[in-house]
Every structure is written in C-alpha cells, then in structure tokens.
Coordinates of C-alpha atoms and ligand atoms in Angstrom, one line a residue:
M1 CA 11.8 23.2 -11.7
T2 CA 10.3 19.8 -12.7
P3 CA 7.6 19.0 -15.2
Y4 CA 5.4 18.2 -12.3
S5 CA 5.9 21.5 -10.5
L6 CA 4.5 23.1 -13.7
A7 CA 1.5 20.7 -13.9
R8 CA 0.6 20.8 -10.2
P9 CA -1.0 24.3 -10.1
L10 CA -3.2 23.3 -13.0
L11 CA -4.1 19.9 -11.4
F12 CA -4.8 21.5 -8.0
R13 CA -7.4 23.8 -9.7
L14 CA -9.4 20.7 -10.6
D15 CA -11.6 18.6 -8.3
P16 CA -9.1 16.2 -6.6
E17 CA -10.6 13.0 -8.0
K18 CA -10.8 14.5 -11.5
A19 CA -7.2 15.6 -11.2
H20 CA -6.2 12.2 -10.1
E21 CA -8.0 10.5 -13.1
L22 CA -6.4 13.0 -15.5
A23 CA -2.9 12.4 -14.1
L24 CA -3.3 8.7 -14.5
R25 CA -4.4 9.0 -18.0
A26 CA -1.5 11.3 -18.8
L27 CA 0.8 8.7 -17.2
D28 CA -0.6 6.0 -19.5
L29 CA 0.2 8.1 -22.4
A30 CA 3.7 8.8 -21.0
G31 CA 4.1 5.1 -20.5
A32 CA 3.0 4.3 -24.1
T33 CA 5.4 6.9 -25.6
G34 CA 8.3 6.0 -23.3
S35 CA 8.5 9.6 -21.9
A36 CA 7.7 8.7 -18.2
R37 CA 11.4 9.2 -17.4
L38 CA 11.1 12.8 -18.2
L39 CA 8.7 13.1 -15.2
A40 CA 10.6 11.0 -12.8
G41 CA 14.3 10.9 -13.8
C42 CA 16.3 7.7 -14.0
P43 CA 15.1 4.8 -11.9
V44 CA 17.3 3.9 -8.9
E45 CA 18.8 0.4 -9.2
D46 CA 19.2 -0.9 -5.6
P47 CA 18.1 -4.6 -5.8
V48 CA 17.0 -6.0 -2.5
D49 CA 15.6 -9.4 -1.6
V50 CA 12.6 -9.4 0.7
M51 CA 9.9 -12.1 1.3
G52 CA 11.7 -14.2 -1.3
L53 CA 11.2 -11.6 -4.0
R54 CA 13.7 -9.3 -5.7
F55 CA 12.7 -5.6 -5.5
R56 CA 14.3 -3.1 -7.9
N57 CA 14.6 -0.6 -5.1
R58 CA 13.0 0.0 -1.7
V59 CA 10.3 2.5 -2.8
G60 CA 6.9 1.3 -3.9
L61 CA 3.5 2.7 -4.8
A62 CA 1.0 2.4 -2.0
A63 CA -2.4 0.8 -2.5
G64 CA -5.4 2.9 -3.6
L65 CA -3.9 5.0 -6.4
D66 CA -4.5 2.2 -9.0
K67 CA -7.4 0.3 -7.5
N68 CA -8.2 -1.7 -10.7
A69 CA -4.6 -2.3 -11.9
A70 CA -5.6 -0.3 -15.0
H71 CA -2.4 2.0 -15.1
V72 CA 0.3 -0.4 -14.1
D73 CA 2.5 0.1 -17.2
G74 CA 2.3 3.9 -16.9
L75 CA 3.1 3.8 -13.2
A76 CA 6.0 1.3 -13.8
G77 CA 7.8 3.9 -16.0
L78 CA 8.2 6.2 -12.9
G79 CA 10.9 4.0 -11.4
F80 CA 9.2 2.4 -8.4
G81 CA 10.8 -0.6 -6.9
F82 CA 7.4 -2.3 -6.7
L83 CA 3.8 -1.5 -7.2
E84 CA 0.8 -2.4 -5.0
V85 CA -2.5 -2.3 -6.8
G86 CA -6.1 -2.5 -5.3
T87 CA -7.8 -2.5 -3.0
V88 CA -9.9 -4.9 -5.0
T89 CA -13.1 -6.4 -3.7
P90 CA -14.7 -9.6 -5.1
R91 CA -17.7 -7.7 -6.7
P92 CA -17.6 -4.3 -8.3
Q93 CA -18.8 -1.4 -6.0
A94 CA -19.3 2.3 -6.5
G95 CA -17.8 3.4 -3.2
N96 CA -19.1 6.5 -1.4
P97 CA -20.8 9.4 -3.2
R98 CA -18.6 12.2 -4.5
P99 CA -17.0 14.4 -3.2
R100 CA -15.0 11.9 -1.3
L101 CA -11.4 13.2 -1.7
F102 CA -10.2 16.5 -0.2
R103 CA -6.9 18.3 -0.3
L104 CA -5.5 20.1 2.7
P105 CA -2.6 21.9 0.9
A106 CA -1.5 23.9 3.9
R107 CA -0.4 20.7 5.6
E108 CA 0.3 18.6 2.4
A109 CA -2.5 16.2 3.4
L110 CA -5.5 14.5 2.0
I111 CA -8.7 13.2 3.5
N112 CA -10.4 10.4 1.6
R113 CA -13.5 8.4 2.1
M114 CA -13.4 6.6 -1.2
G115 CA -14.9 3.4 0.2
F116 CA -13.2 0.8 -1.9
N117 CA -14.6 2.1 -5.2
N118 CA -13.4 -0.5 -7.7
D119 CA -14.5 -2.6 -10.7
G120 CA -14.2 -6.0 -8.9
L121 CA -12.0 -9.0 -9.5
D122 CA -13.1 -9.9 -13.1
V123 CA -12.1 -6.5 -14.5
F124 CA -9.0 -6.4 -12.2
L125 CA -7.7 -9.7 -13.5
A126 CA -8.4 -8.8 -17.1
N127 CA -6.3 -5.7 -16.6
V128 CA -3.5 -7.7 -15.0
A129 CA -3.5 -10.1 -17.9
R130 CA -2.9 -7.2 -20.3
M131 CA 0.0 -5.5 -18.5
R132 CA 3.5 -5.7 -19.7
Y133 CA 5.1 -4.9 -16.3
R134 CA 7.3 -7.8 -15.0
G135 CA 8.4 -6.3 -11.7
V136 CA 7.0 -7.0 -8.2
L137 CA 3.2 -6.6 -8.2
G138 CA 1.5 -6.6 -4.8
I139 CA -2.3 -7.1 -4.9
N140 CA -4.3 -5.6 -2.1
L141 CA -7.5 -7.3 -1.1
G142 CA -10.6 -6.0 0.7
K143 CA -14.2 -7.0 1.4
N144 CA -17.3 -5.6 -0.3
A145 CA -19.2 -3.1 1.8
D146 CA -22.4 -5.2 1.8
T147 CA -20.6 -8.4 2.9
P148 CA -21.4 -8.7 6.6
L149 CA -18.4 -8.6 8.9
E150 CA -19.1 -12.2 10.0
R151 CA -18.6 -13.3 6.4
A152 CA -15.5 -11.0 5.7
A153 CA -13.1 -14.0 5.5
D154 CA -15.1 -15.3 2.5
D155 CA -14.3 -12.2 0.5
Y156 CA -10.6 -12.3 1.4
L157 CA -10.4 -16.0 0.6
T158 CA -12.2 -15.5 -2.7
G159 CA -9.8 -12.6 -3.5
M160 CA -6.8 -14.8 -2.6
E161 CA -7.9 -17.7 -4.7
R162 CA -8.5 -15.6 -7.8
V163 CA -5.3 -13.4 -7.6
Y164 CA -2.9 -16.0 -6.3
A165 CA -1.3 -16.9 -9.6
H166 CA -0.8 -13.3 -10.6
A167 CA 0.5 -11.7 -7.4
A168 CA 4.1 -11.4 -6.3
Y169 CA 2.7 -10.8 -2.8
I170 CA -0.9 -10.3 -1.5
T171 CA -1.9 -7.7 1.1
I172 CA -4.8 -8.2 3.4
N173 CA -6.3 -4.8 4.0
I174 CA -8.2 -4.7 7.3
S175 CA -7.4 -1.1 8.0
S176 CA -9.4 1.2 5.7
P177 CA -11.5 3.6 7.8
N178 CA -14.1 3.9 5.0
T179 CA -15.7 0.5 5.1
A180 CA -18.0 0.2 8.1
R181 CA -16.6 -2.0 10.9
L182 CA -13.6 -3.2 8.7
R183 CA -11.1 -2.2 11.4
E184 CA -12.8 -4.5 13.9
L185 CA -11.0 -7.3 12.0
Q186 CA -7.9 -6.0 13.8
T187 CA -9.1 -7.1 17.2
H188 CA -7.5 -10.2 18.5
D189 CA -10.0 -13.0 18.1
A190 CA -11.3 -11.8 14.7
L191 CA -7.8 -11.4 13.4
D192 CA -6.7 -14.8 14.8
E193 CA -9.6 -16.5 12.9
L194 CA -9.1 -14.5 9.7
L195 CA -5.3 -15.1 9.5
A196 CA -5.7 -18.8 10.3
A197 CA -8.2 -19.2 7.4
L198 CA -5.9 -17.3 5.1
A199 CA -2.8 -19.2 6.1
A200 CA -4.6 -22.5 5.5
Q201 CA -5.8 -21.5 2.1
R202 CA -2.3 -20.2 1.2
A203 CA -0.8 -23.6 2.2
R204 CA -3.3 -25.3 -0.1
L205 CA -2.7 -23.0 -3.0
A206 CA 1.1 -23.3 -2.6
R207 CA 0.8 -27.1 -2.8
E208 CA -1.4 -26.9 -5.9
Q209 CA 0.5 -24.2 -7.7
G210 CA 4.0 -24.9 -6.6
R211 CA 4.7 -21.4 -5.4
T212 CA 4.3 -19.8 -2.0
V213 CA 3.0 -16.2 -2.4
P214 CA 3.9 -14.0 0.6
L215 CA 1.1 -12.5 2.6
A216 CA 1.3 -9.0 4.1
L217 CA -1.1 -7.4 6.6
K218 CA -1.9 -3.7 6.3
I219 CA -2.7 -2.1 9.6
A220 CA -4.1 1.2 10.8
P221 CA -2.1 3.9 12.7
D222 CA -4.8 4.2 15.3
L223 CA -3.8 1.3 17.5
D224 CA -2.6 1.3 21.1
G225 CA 0.5 -0.6 22.3
A226 CA -1.5 -3.6 23.4
Q227 CA -3.2 -3.9 20.0
V228 CA 0.1 -3.6 18.2
Q229 CA 1.5 -6.3 20.5
A230 CA -1.4 -8.6 19.8
I231 CA -1.1 -8.1 16.1
T232 CA 2.6 -8.9 16.0
A233 CA 2.0 -12.1 17.9
L234 CA -0.6 -13.2 15.4
L235 CA 1.6 -12.3 12.4
L236 CA 4.2 -14.6 13.7
R237 CA 1.8 -17.4 14.8
H238 CA 0.2 -17.6 11.4
G239 CA 3.4 -17.2 9.3
I240 CA 2.3 -13.9 7.8
D241 CA 5.3 -12.6 5.8
A242 CA 5.2 -8.8 6.3
V243 CA 3.3 -6.0 7.8
I244 CA 2.5 -2.7 6.1
A245 CA 2.3 0.3 8.5
T246 CA 0.2 2.3 8.1
N247 CA -3.1 3.1 6.4
T248 CA -4.8 6.5 6.9
T249 CA -5.7 7.9 10.3
L250 CA -9.0 9.0 11.8
A251 CA -7.1 11.5 14.0
R252 CA -7.1 15.2 13.0
D253 CA -3.9 16.2 14.8
G254 CA -2.2 19.1 13.0
V255 CA -5.1 20.0 10.7
A256 CA -7.8 21.2 13.1
G257 CA -9.4 24.4 11.8
L258 CA -8.2 24.0 8.2
P259 CA -10.9 23.9 5.5
D260 CA -12.2 20.4 5.0
A261 CA -10.4 19.1 8.1
D262 CA -13.7 17.9 9.5
Q263 CA -14.6 15.8 6.5
A264 CA -15.2 12.2 7.4
G265 CA -12.5 9.8 6.2
G266 CA -8.9 8.9 6.5
L267 CA -6.2 11.5 6.8
S268 CA -2.9 11.0 4.9
G269 CA 0.3 12.9 4.2
A270 CA 2.4 15.1 6.4
P271 CA 0.1 15.0 9.5
L272 CA 0.3 11.2 9.5
R273 CA 4.1 11.2 9.5
A274 CA 4.8 11.0 13.3
T275 CA 2.1 8.4 14.1
A276 CA 3.1 6.1 11.2
L277 CA 6.8 6.4 12.3
Q278 CA 5.8 5.6 15.9
R279 CA 3.8 2.5 14.9
L280 CA 6.8 1.4 12.8
R281 CA 9.2 1.8 15.8
E282 CA 6.8 -0.3 18.0
L283 CA 6.5 -3.0 15.4
R284 CA 10.3 -3.2 14.9
A285 CA 10.8 -3.5 18.7
L286 CA 8.4 -6.4 18.9
L287 CA 9.2 -8.3 15.7
P288 CA 12.4 -10.2 14.8
P289 CA 15.1 -8.0 13.2
E290 CA 14.7 -9.6 9.8
Y291 CA 10.9 -9.5 9.7
P292 CA 9.9 -7.3 6.8
I293 CA 8.0 -4.1 7.6
I294 CA 6.8 -1.8 4.8
G295 CA 6.7 1.7 6.1
V296 CA 4.1 4.1 4.7
G297 CA 2.3 7.2 5.8
G298 CA 3.5 10.8 5.5
I299 CA 6.7 10.2 3.5
L300 CA 7.1 13.4 1.6
T301 CA 10.9 13.9 1.5
A302 CA 14.2 12.0 1.3
D303 CA 14.7 12.8 5.0
D304 CA 11.4 11.0 5.7
A305 CA 12.5 8.0 3.7
R306 CA 15.8 7.9 5.6
A307 CA 14.1 8.2 9.0
R308 CA 11.8 5.3 8.2
I309 CA 14.7 3.0 7.1
E310 CA 16.6 4.0 10.2
A311 CA 13.6 3.1 12.4
G312 CA 13.6 -0.3 10.9
A313 CA 11.5 -0.3 7.7
T314 CA 12.6 -2.8 5.1
L315 CA 10.7 -1.2 2.2
L316 CA 8.7 2.0 1.8
Q317 CA 5.5 3.1 0.0
L318 CA 4.3 6.5 -1.2
Y319 CA 0.9 7.9 -2.0
T320 CA 0.1 11.5 -0.8
G321 CA 3.7 12.6 -1.2
L322 CA 3.3 11.9 -5.0
I323 CA 0.4 14.2 -5.1
Y324 CA 2.2 17.1 -3.4
R325 CA 5.8 16.5 -4.5
G326 CA 5.4 14.7 -7.9
P327 CA 7.1 11.6 -9.3
S328 CA 10.7 12.9 -8.7
L329 CA 10.0 12.0 -5.0
I330 CA 10.3 8.3 -5.9
G331 CA 14.0 8.5 -6.9
Q332 CA 14.9 10.9 -4.1
C333 CA 13.4 8.4 -1.6
A334 CA 14.9 5.4 -3.2
R335 CA 18.4 6.9 -3.1
A336 CA 17.9 8.0 0.5
A337 CA 16.6 4.6 1.5
R338 CA 19.5 2.9 -0.3
D339 CA 22.1 5.0 1.5
A340 CA 20.4 4.6 4.9
A341 CA 20.1 0.8 4.5
R342 CA 23.8 0.6 3.7
R343 CA 24.6 2.5 6.9
A344 CA 22.2 0.4 9.1
P345 CA 22.6 -3.2 7.9
A346 CA 21.0 -4.5 11.1
H347 CA 17.6 -4.3 9.4
E348 CA 18.6 -6.2 6.3
P349 CA 16.4 -9.2 6.0
A350 CA 18.8 -12.0 7.1
G351 CA 16.8 -14.8 5.6
S352 CA 16.4 -13.1 2.2
R353 CA 15.9 -15.5 -0.7
A354 CA 16.5 -14.2 -4.2
N355 CA 15.0 -17.0 -6.3
G356 CA 11.4 -16.0 -5.5
K357 CA 10.4 -19.7 -4.7
R358 CA 10.0 -21.1 -1.3
S359 CA 8.8 -24.5 -0.2
P360 CA 5.2 -24.4 0.9
G361 CA 4.8 -23.5 4.5
A362 CA 8.4 -22.2 4.7
Ligands
LIG401 C1 -7.3 8.6 -2.0 C2 -6.7 7.5 -1.3 C3 -7.1 6.2 -1.5 C4 -6.6 5.1 -0.8 N1 -7.0 3.8 -1.0 C5 -6.5 2.8 -0.4 C6 -6.9 1.5 -0.7 O1 -7.8 1.2 -1.6 N2 -6.3 0.4 0.0 C7 -5.3 0.7 0.9 O2 -4.8 -0.3 1.5 N3 -4.9 1.9 1.2 C8 -5.4 3.0 0.6 N4 -5.0 4.2 0.9 C9 -4.0 4.4 1.9 C10 -2.6 4.5 1.3 O3 -2.2 3.4 0.7 C11 -1.6 4.9 2.4 O4 -1.5 3.8 3.3 C12 -1.9 6.1 3.2 O5 -2.4 7.1 2.3 C13 -0.7 6.7 4.0 O6 0.4 7.0 3.1 P1 0.6 8.5 2.5 O7 0.6 9.4 3.7 O8 1.9 8.4 1.8 O9 -0.5 8.8 1.6 C14 -5.5 5.3 0.2 C15 -5.1 6.6 0.4 C16 -5.6 7.7 -0.3 C17 -5.1 9.1 -0.1

C-alpha cells in the first residue's frame, strides 16, 4: 500500500485534467516541505553519461505533464533521473476546448487532445529562472497552432534561441497528433529542411555561448519502416544527438469498444507499449549502437523498463504510467533499467562525455 494507492481512487473520481492540476499542486507542497520522498521512496543513484550530460538515473519525466516548467522542484523530489518540460510554443495558447483528456482505466490508458495548451516562452523562462533544480532539464519545443506549417521552422528557431542558455538538451517535437498538420514535418523533405535550419542555428549559438546543447527529435509511433529509415538518415546527416520514441498514437488497437475510445486525440499507456517497443527496435537496428534513444510509451512496470533497455533504449521516460501506478514506478523502473543496462553493456553510449561540454559541431 503506497500513499498514491490511497490517493488514486479520489483523484480518479475527479475530471482527469482537474485531478492532474490538483496532483501537481500537492507535489509542489510536498517539494516545499521535503516530503516528496514519502511518495516515491529513495531516489535511485545510477549515474550515466549520455549526450555529454550526466543523468542521475535512466528514468525521466516525459514532456507534457509540466508544460510551463511550473512544477519542476516538486517533480524533482520524486527521484527522476531527468525532467523534460514543455511542450512550450513561442506565444501562449489555450489549446483545445475541454474536455480534452480522457481516462481508459480498463486498459491503463489515456487519450488526450490538449493541443499544446501553454503560457508561452516568456512565462516558461520566468519559471525556469525561479527553479532550484540543478539536474538535467530537457526543454521540449513546439509550434503555435496558428503558425502556418510553411513557417513552422521560425517557431522552433525562436524557441531554441530563447531556451538555449537554460536547457541541458532541447527536444524538437514534431509528433503531437493534436496540432493540425504538425506530423507532416516528419516527411523527408520537410524534416531535412527543418533539421538543417536547427543544426545551423545550434552551431551559431554554440559558438556564441561556448556550449553545445544536444538536440533530440521526438517522433510518432505511427510511422512505417521507410519513414523510420528516412528519419534515422536525417538524424545522422544533421548531427541530431538523440531520438525520443515515441509520442502518442492515433491507433486504437486494444481499446476499441471501451468508453471514450473514440475520442479524438493521442492514445498513451499500456495499449501503446507494443508499438513504441517496435519503433525502438527498428531505430536501434538502423542507428549506430552508441546513438542515444530515449524510450517512451506504455512503460507501466519494471518489466517494461527492462524490456526497453534490452531492446536498445539508452534512457526512458514515463507519463501515463505515473497516473496509473504512481511515483513509486520511477524507482522501480530506474532499478530495473540499471540492472538491465549492466547485463547488456552493448548499448552503453561508447562516446559518453561526462563534462557536459563539447566543442561546437562535435
Ligand atoms: C495529457 C498528455 C499530454 C502530453 N503532452 C505532450 C507534450 O506537450 N509534448 C510532448 O512531446 N509529448 C506530450 N505527451 C506525450 C508523452 O510525453 C509521451 O510521449 C506519451 O504519452 C507516451 O508515453 P506514456 O505511454 O508513458 O504516456 C503528452 C501525453 C499526455 C498523456
């Protein structure tokens, strides 16, 4: 019996988005009073060097739970190895009308069509300036809904310019299903152009600021083999440092007939597990053994974490599992990932650099 198993039935009686806001506020309080460890247990210390950064352990928070970087210190108390905040867009936007988040408890799944609701870069950066957290902070960037697709690169470039000095790594999110046409940026020519622009700006910022911030690309699970192959070639061509696989799925495998299964949006949690694992396997087969892959999607148990590391993930992220299993999942997954990585050293990043600094363009 964990504190979360007591709180969950109460939270699940509330509207999902309200429950989410309440839980984050409770977490802020727990962070302020130093009681977060009561929820999550002792953090797992398993330092690992990836992308030139030192991670406390292999299990991070996936993007979307803290879109405005408003709860970083509370979340940090739960023992994550790293935190990814955002998606942040240049200008504030309301996202889709509520309700836009649905629980499918029979399958430990969520469907969301939040639509990048966030307070924009000004508020985001003010929040980052206030946080006390000193661990690895990934910042996930998106485009505003009303920015035409042809101008999408401008939004990512603006985001990169503004967050560069504050991010341990930056994620380019082109895989949310809830911003019209966003996923078209995953097609070969659009992605080639976008990554070229981002890599050029990163090289300039690295020269100006004396620090190369790693870039990660977050992809959808709904890609065929040819698309995955095209994406891996572009990651390598443009010197992108990592890939995050995967975002939510448009498929409804395993949930058909359940209440709310037909809601528009992206499905996450247990029904995404097999597809996310499959995309990870394809990526690992196509990318060099030391290339960092962050595995996310349907990790709800220590066994899931172990399977993802064995399939070649370097790091992991959690979202829906936290809602269904609570914060104790973080430590369980971090321990399982540590043990699996020790058994399968082939996936250890060979070129790992612990000092966090790389020469521009390296
Ligand atoms: C309510 C909700 C909001 C999300 N928002 C974002 C987001 O803003 N940016 C992003 O890159 N991913 C977002 N995601 C996707 C998650 O980061 C993750 O990739 C996905 O949910 C699969 O992992 P999971 O099965 O552990 O939840 C969101 C997911 C959920 C459930």
